[in-house]
Amino acid sequence: MMSARQPVAFLPAPAPHWVGDGFFVVPLFADLAFSEEVSPFLMLDYAAPHEFAPRTKPPGVGAHPHRGFETVTIVYHGEVEHRDSAGNAGTIGPGDVQWMTAGSGLLHEEFHSREQTKRGGLVSMAQLWVNLPAKDKSTPPAYQTILNAQIPVVDLGGGSRLRVVAGAYAEAKGPARTFSDLHVWDIELKAGADVVLPIAAGDNVMVAHFTGTLHVVGQDLPQPGLLMFAKVGEAIALSAKSDVKCLVLSGKPLGEPIAAHGPFVMNTQEEIRQAIIDFRAGKMGRLEDFESQGA
Ligand code: MN
């Protein structure tokens, strides 16, 4: 019998804010963002389903830089389009994941797809920031499109299921290439489900709770929010009172200093200053205006 880790904190979602005009998000890591408590992850924005009217100009966020970490976008409803200065572009829809490694630095833009913009409708997504180990912070930028069909699905019984986006669950391996030891499980629990999920010794683990009612130590948890677990024990136990959608994030803490400033996440303030200088000097590349592409 695996010993279950105790839940130690539940962080209700802070107030939502707009990212550009396309994504109405709650920063679920709240005050723990960019801390060793959540390493190797940095932060998580969740955009609950939001209805958009049809329009002509894609909502979203225009060209901006990143350096020193990875952005992982999981789409639940609608379609999101990405383009970056390393020459990568792609459109992802429900169940698809985009794993972008900013590494040494790039510029990118994140919009609703042109089709999505024209027809309007629900858009829901999560964007996770994953830190890079110090030795990999200047890796060349990279981009992985991970389609729903490529993501292994583990049957948890009774209609509950777990998608392995990164890392592994039992024999199932996630398609994402990662720079440190981590697991991203996208989970749907049916009402009444009681599941026990194994967690490796020494890993941080947290549950980003999006929808439905999780029942933990005699309490119904409001959603969305973040459930933190103790560092001791070999598994976590989750009970669902109604159908639940959540993301379970676990991984080895990097144990390295974190210097975060806006779109840059490095190890020292000196590296942050250098990132700002390099960005201003155009060393993170250029991104022509979307409209000027004639696309
Ligand atoms: Mn971005």
Coordinates of C-alpha atoms and ligand atoms in Angstrom, one line a residue:
M1 CA 0.0 0.0 0.0
M2 CA 1.4 3.4 -1.0
S3 CA 1.4 6.0 1.7
A4 CA -0.6 9.0 0.6
R5 CA 0.8 12.5 0.9
Q6 CA -1.2 14.9 3.0
P7 CA -2.8 17.9 1.4
V8 CA -1.2 20.9 3.1
A9 CA -2.8 24.0 1.4
F10 CA -5.5 25.0 -0.9
L11 CA -5.0 28.3 -2.7
P12 CA -8.3 29.8 -4.1
A13 CA -7.8 31.5 -7.4
P14 CA -6.8 35.2 -7.3
A15 CA -8.9 37.7 -9.3
P16 CA -8.8 37.1 -13.1
H17 CA -7.1 39.6 -15.4
W18 CA -6.9 39.9 -19.2
V19 CA -3.8 38.8 -21.1
G20 CA -4.0 41.1 -24.2
D21 CA -7.6 41.1 -25.2
G22 CA -7.8 37.3 -25.8
F23 CA -7.4 35.4 -22.6
F24 CA -9.2 36.1 -19.3
V25 CA -6.9 34.2 -16.8
V26 CA -6.5 33.4 -13.2
P27 CA -2.9 32.9 -12.0
L28 CA -3.4 29.7 -10.0
F29 CA 0.0 29.5 -8.4
A30 CA -0.9 32.8 -6.6
D31 CA 1.8 33.8 -4.2
L32 CA 3.8 30.6 -4.7
A33 CA 4.6 31.5 -8.4
F34 CA 8.3 31.6 -9.1
S35 CA 9.1 29.9 -5.8
E36 CA 11.0 26.7 -4.9
E37 CA 7.7 25.3 -3.6
V38 CA 6.4 24.8 -7.1
S39 CA 9.8 24.1 -8.9
P40 CA 10.4 23.1 -11.7
F41 CA 7.2 24.9 -12.6
L42 CA 7.0 28.7 -12.4
M43 CA 3.4 29.7 -12.8
L44 CA 0.1 28.7 -14.3
D45 CA -2.6 30.9 -15.9
Y46 CA -6.0 29.3 -16.4
A47 CA -8.6 30.8 -18.7
A48 CA -12.0 29.4 -17.9
P49 CA -14.5 29.0 -20.8
H50 CA -15.3 32.5 -22.1
E51 CA -17.7 33.3 -24.9
F52 CA -16.3 35.6 -27.6
A53 CA -18.4 37.3 -30.2
P54 CA -17.4 36.9 -33.9
R55 CA -15.0 39.7 -35.0
T56 CA -12.4 40.5 -37.7
K57 CA -9.2 41.2 -35.7
P58 CA -7.9 38.2 -33.7
P59 CA -7.9 38.7 -29.9
G60 CA -4.8 37.9 -28.1
V61 CA -1.3 39.2 -27.3
G62 CA 1.1 40.7 -29.9
A63 CA 4.9 40.2 -30.2
H64 CA 6.6 39.9 -26.8
P65 CA 9.9 38.3 -25.8
H66 CA 10.7 35.3 -23.5
R67 CA 14.1 33.9 -22.3
G68 CA 15.2 31.2 -19.9
F69 CA 12.1 28.9 -19.6
E70 CA 9.3 27.2 -21.5
T71 CA 5.7 28.1 -22.1
V72 CA 3.2 25.2 -22.4
T73 CA -0.3 26.0 -23.7
I74 CA -3.1 23.4 -23.4
V75 CA -6.3 24.3 -25.2
Y76 CA -9.7 23.1 -23.9
H77 CA -12.1 25.0 -26.1
G78 CA -11.5 27.0 -29.3
E79 CA -8.4 27.4 -31.3
V80 CA -5.2 29.3 -30.6
E81 CA -2.5 30.4 -33.1
H82 CA 1.1 31.0 -32.4
R83 CA 4.0 32.5 -34.4
D84 CA 7.5 33.2 -33.2
S85 CA 10.8 34.8 -34.4
A86 CA 12.5 31.4 -34.6
G87 CA 10.2 30.7 -37.6
N88 CA 7.8 28.4 -35.8
A89 CA 4.0 28.7 -36.2
G90 CA 1.0 26.6 -35.5
T91 CA -2.6 26.3 -34.6
I92 CA -3.9 24.1 -31.8
G93 CA -7.4 23.1 -30.9
P94 CA -9.2 21.3 -28.1
G95 CA -6.9 18.7 -26.4
D96 CA -3.8 19.9 -28.3
V97 CA -0.7 21.2 -26.5
Q98 CA 2.0 23.6 -27.6
W99 CA 5.3 23.2 -25.8
M100 CA 7.5 26.2 -26.6
T101 CA 11.1 26.4 -25.4
A102 CA 12.1 30.1 -25.2
G103 CA 15.7 29.1 -24.2
S104 CA 18.2 31.8 -25.3
G105 CA 15.3 34.0 -26.3
L106 CA 12.6 34.7 -28.9
L107 CA 9.7 36.9 -29.7
H108 CA 6.3 35.3 -30.1
E109 CA 2.6 36.2 -30.4
E110 CA -0.4 34.4 -29.2
F111 CA -3.8 34.9 -30.7
H112 CA -7.1 33.2 -31.3
S113 CA -6.9 31.5 -34.7
R114 CA -8.4 33.4 -37.7
E115 CA -11.2 30.8 -38.0
Q116 CA -11.9 31.0 -34.3
T117 CA -12.0 34.8 -34.5
K118 CA -14.4 34.8 -37.4
R119 CA -16.9 32.3 -36.0
G120 CA -16.5 33.4 -32.3
G121 CA -17.5 31.0 -29.5
L122 CA -15.9 29.5 -26.4
V123 CA -12.2 29.7 -25.7
S124 CA -10.6 28.0 -22.7
M125 CA -7.0 27.2 -22.1
A126 CA -4.2 26.9 -19.6
Q127 CA -0.7 28.2 -19.9
L128 CA 2.0 26.7 -17.7
W129 CA 5.5 28.1 -17.4
V130 CA 8.2 25.5 -16.9
N131 CA 11.7 26.6 -15.7
L132 CA 14.8 25.5 -17.5
P133 CA 17.8 24.2 -15.5
A134 CA 20.7 26.8 -15.4
K135 CA 22.7 24.7 -17.8
D136 CA 19.9 24.8 -20.4
K137 CA 18.8 28.4 -20.2
S138 CA 20.6 29.3 -23.4
T139 CA 19.4 26.3 -25.4
P140 CA 18.2 27.4 -28.9
P141 CA 14.5 28.1 -29.1
A142 CA 12.3 25.2 -30.0
Y143 CA 8.7 24.4 -30.6
Q144 CA 6.7 21.2 -30.2
T145 CA 3.1 20.8 -31.4
I146 CA 1.6 18.0 -29.5
L147 CA -1.8 16.9 -31.0
N148 CA -4.5 15.4 -28.9
A149 CA -4.1 12.1 -30.9
Q150 CA -0.5 11.9 -29.8
I151 CA -1.2 12.1 -26.1
P152 CA -1.5 8.7 -24.4
V153 CA -4.7 8.2 -22.4
V154 CA -4.7 6.1 -19.2
D155 CA -8.0 4.7 -18.1
L156 CA -8.5 5.4 -14.4
G157 CA -11.7 3.3 -14.3
G158 CA -15.4 4.4 -14.3
G159 CA -14.9 6.8 -17.2
S160 CA -12.2 8.8 -15.5
R161 CA -9.0 9.3 -17.5
L162 CA -5.5 10.7 -17.4
R163 CA -3.7 12.1 -20.4
V164 CA 0.1 12.0 -20.2
V165 CA 1.4 15.2 -21.7
A166 CA 4.9 15.0 -20.3
G167 CA 6.8 12.5 -18.2
A168 CA 5.1 9.2 -17.6
Y169 CA 2.3 7.4 -15.8
A170 CA 3.0 3.7 -15.3
E171 CA 4.0 2.4 -18.7
A172 CA 2.5 5.4 -20.6
K173 CA 5.1 8.0 -21.7
G174 CA 4.2 11.6 -22.6
P175 CA 5.3 13.0 -26.0
A176 CA 6.8 16.3 -24.7
R177 CA 10.6 16.5 -24.7
T178 CA 11.6 18.1 -21.4
F179 CA 14.9 19.4 -19.9
S180 CA 14.2 18.2 -16.3
D181 CA 12.4 15.4 -14.6
L182 CA 8.7 16.4 -14.6
H183 CA 5.2 15.0 -15.2
V184 CA 2.2 16.8 -16.6
W185 CA -1.1 14.9 -16.3
D186 CA -4.3 16.3 -17.7
I187 CA -7.1 14.6 -15.8
E188 CA -10.9 14.1 -16.0
L189 CA -12.5 12.5 -13.0
K190 CA -16.1 11.3 -13.1
A191 CA -18.4 12.1 -10.1
G192 CA -17.7 9.6 -7.4
A193 CA -14.2 8.7 -8.6
D194 CA -11.6 7.9 -5.9
V195 CA -8.1 7.7 -7.5
V196 CA -4.6 7.2 -6.1
L197 CA -1.8 8.6 -8.3
P198 CA 1.8 7.6 -7.6
I199 CA 4.3 10.4 -7.1
A200 CA 8.1 10.0 -7.1
A201 CA 10.0 10.6 -3.9
G202 CA 11.4 14.1 -3.7
D203 CA 9.0 15.5 -6.3
N204 CA 6.9 18.6 -5.7
V205 CA 3.3 17.9 -6.6
M206 CA 0.3 20.2 -7.0
V207 CA -3.2 19.9 -8.5
A208 CA -4.5 22.8 -10.5
H209 CA -8.3 22.4 -10.1
F210 CA -10.3 23.8 -13.0
T211 CA -13.9 22.6 -12.8
G212 CA -16.1 20.4 -10.7
T213 CA -15.9 19.5 -7.0
L214 CA -12.9 17.9 -5.5
H215 CA -13.4 16.5 -2.0
V216 CA -10.3 16.5 0.2
V217 CA -10.0 15.8 3.9
G218 CA -13.7 16.2 4.5
Q219 CA -14.0 19.5 2.5
D220 CA -15.4 20.4 -0.9
L221 CA -12.9 22.6 -2.7
P222 CA -14.1 25.6 -4.6
Q223 CA -12.8 25.9 -8.2
P224 CA -10.6 27.0 -9.7
G225 CA -7.7 26.8 -7.3
L226 CA -4.5 25.1 -6.5
L227 CA -4.1 22.1 -4.1
M228 CA -0.6 21.7 -2.6
F229 CA 0.6 18.4 -1.1
A230 CA 3.2 17.5 1.5
K231 CA 6.6 16.5 0.2
V232 CA 6.5 13.1 2.1
G233 CA 4.7 10.1 0.7
E234 CA 4.4 8.0 -2.5
A235 CA 1.0 9.0 -3.8
I236 CA -1.8 11.5 -3.8
A237 CA -5.5 10.6 -3.4
L238 CA -8.2 12.6 -5.2
S239 CA -11.9 12.2 -4.7
A240 CA -14.5 13.8 -7.1
K241 CA -18.0 14.8 -5.9
S242 CA -18.9 15.9 -9.4
D243 CA -17.1 15.7 -12.7
V244 CA -13.7 17.3 -12.3
K245 CA -11.1 18.6 -14.7
C246 CA -7.6 19.2 -13.2
L247 CA -4.0 19.2 -14.1
V248 CA -1.6 17.3 -11.8
L249 CA 2.0 18.7 -12.0
S250 CA 4.9 17.0 -10.4
G251 CA 8.6 17.2 -10.7
K252 CA 12.1 17.4 -9.1
P253 CA 12.7 20.8 -7.7
L254 CA 15.6 22.4 -9.6
G255 CA 17.2 23.9 -6.4
E256 CA 18.6 26.8 -8.3
P257 CA 18.1 30.6 -7.6
I258 CA 15.2 32.1 -9.6
A259 CA 15.4 35.7 -10.9
A260 CA 12.2 36.5 -12.7
H261 CA 11.3 39.8 -14.4
G262 CA 8.3 39.9 -16.6
P263 CA 8.9 37.7 -19.6
F264 CA 12.4 36.6 -18.5
V265 CA 13.3 34.0 -16.0
M266 CA 17.0 33.6 -15.2
N267 CA 19.1 32.7 -12.1
T268 CA 20.6 36.1 -11.3
Q269 CA 19.7 39.8 -11.6
E270 CA 22.8 40.3 -13.8
E271 CA 21.3 37.8 -16.3
I272 CA 18.0 39.6 -16.2
R273 CA 19.7 42.9 -17.0
Q274 CA 21.5 41.2 -19.9
A275 CA 18.2 39.8 -21.2
I276 CA 16.7 43.3 -21.3
I277 CA 19.8 44.6 -23.1
D278 CA 19.7 41.7 -25.6
F279 CA 16.0 42.1 -26.2
R280 CA 16.3 45.9 -26.9
A281 CA 19.3 45.2 -29.2
G282 CA 17.1 42.9 -31.3
K283 CA 19.1 39.8 -30.3
M284 CA 16.0 37.8 -29.6
G285 CA 14.9 38.1 -33.2
R286 CA 12.2 40.0 -35.0
L287 CA 8.6 39.3 -35.7
E288 CA 7.0 41.1 -38.7
D289 CA 3.5 42.5 -37.9
F290 CA 0.8 39.8 -38.3
E291 CA -1.2 42.0 -40.7
S292 CA 1.7 42.8 -42.9
Q293 CA 2.2 39.1 -43.7
G294 CA -0.9 39.2 -45.9
A295 CA -1.9 36.1 -44.1
Ligands
MN1 MN 4.2 34.6 -24.3

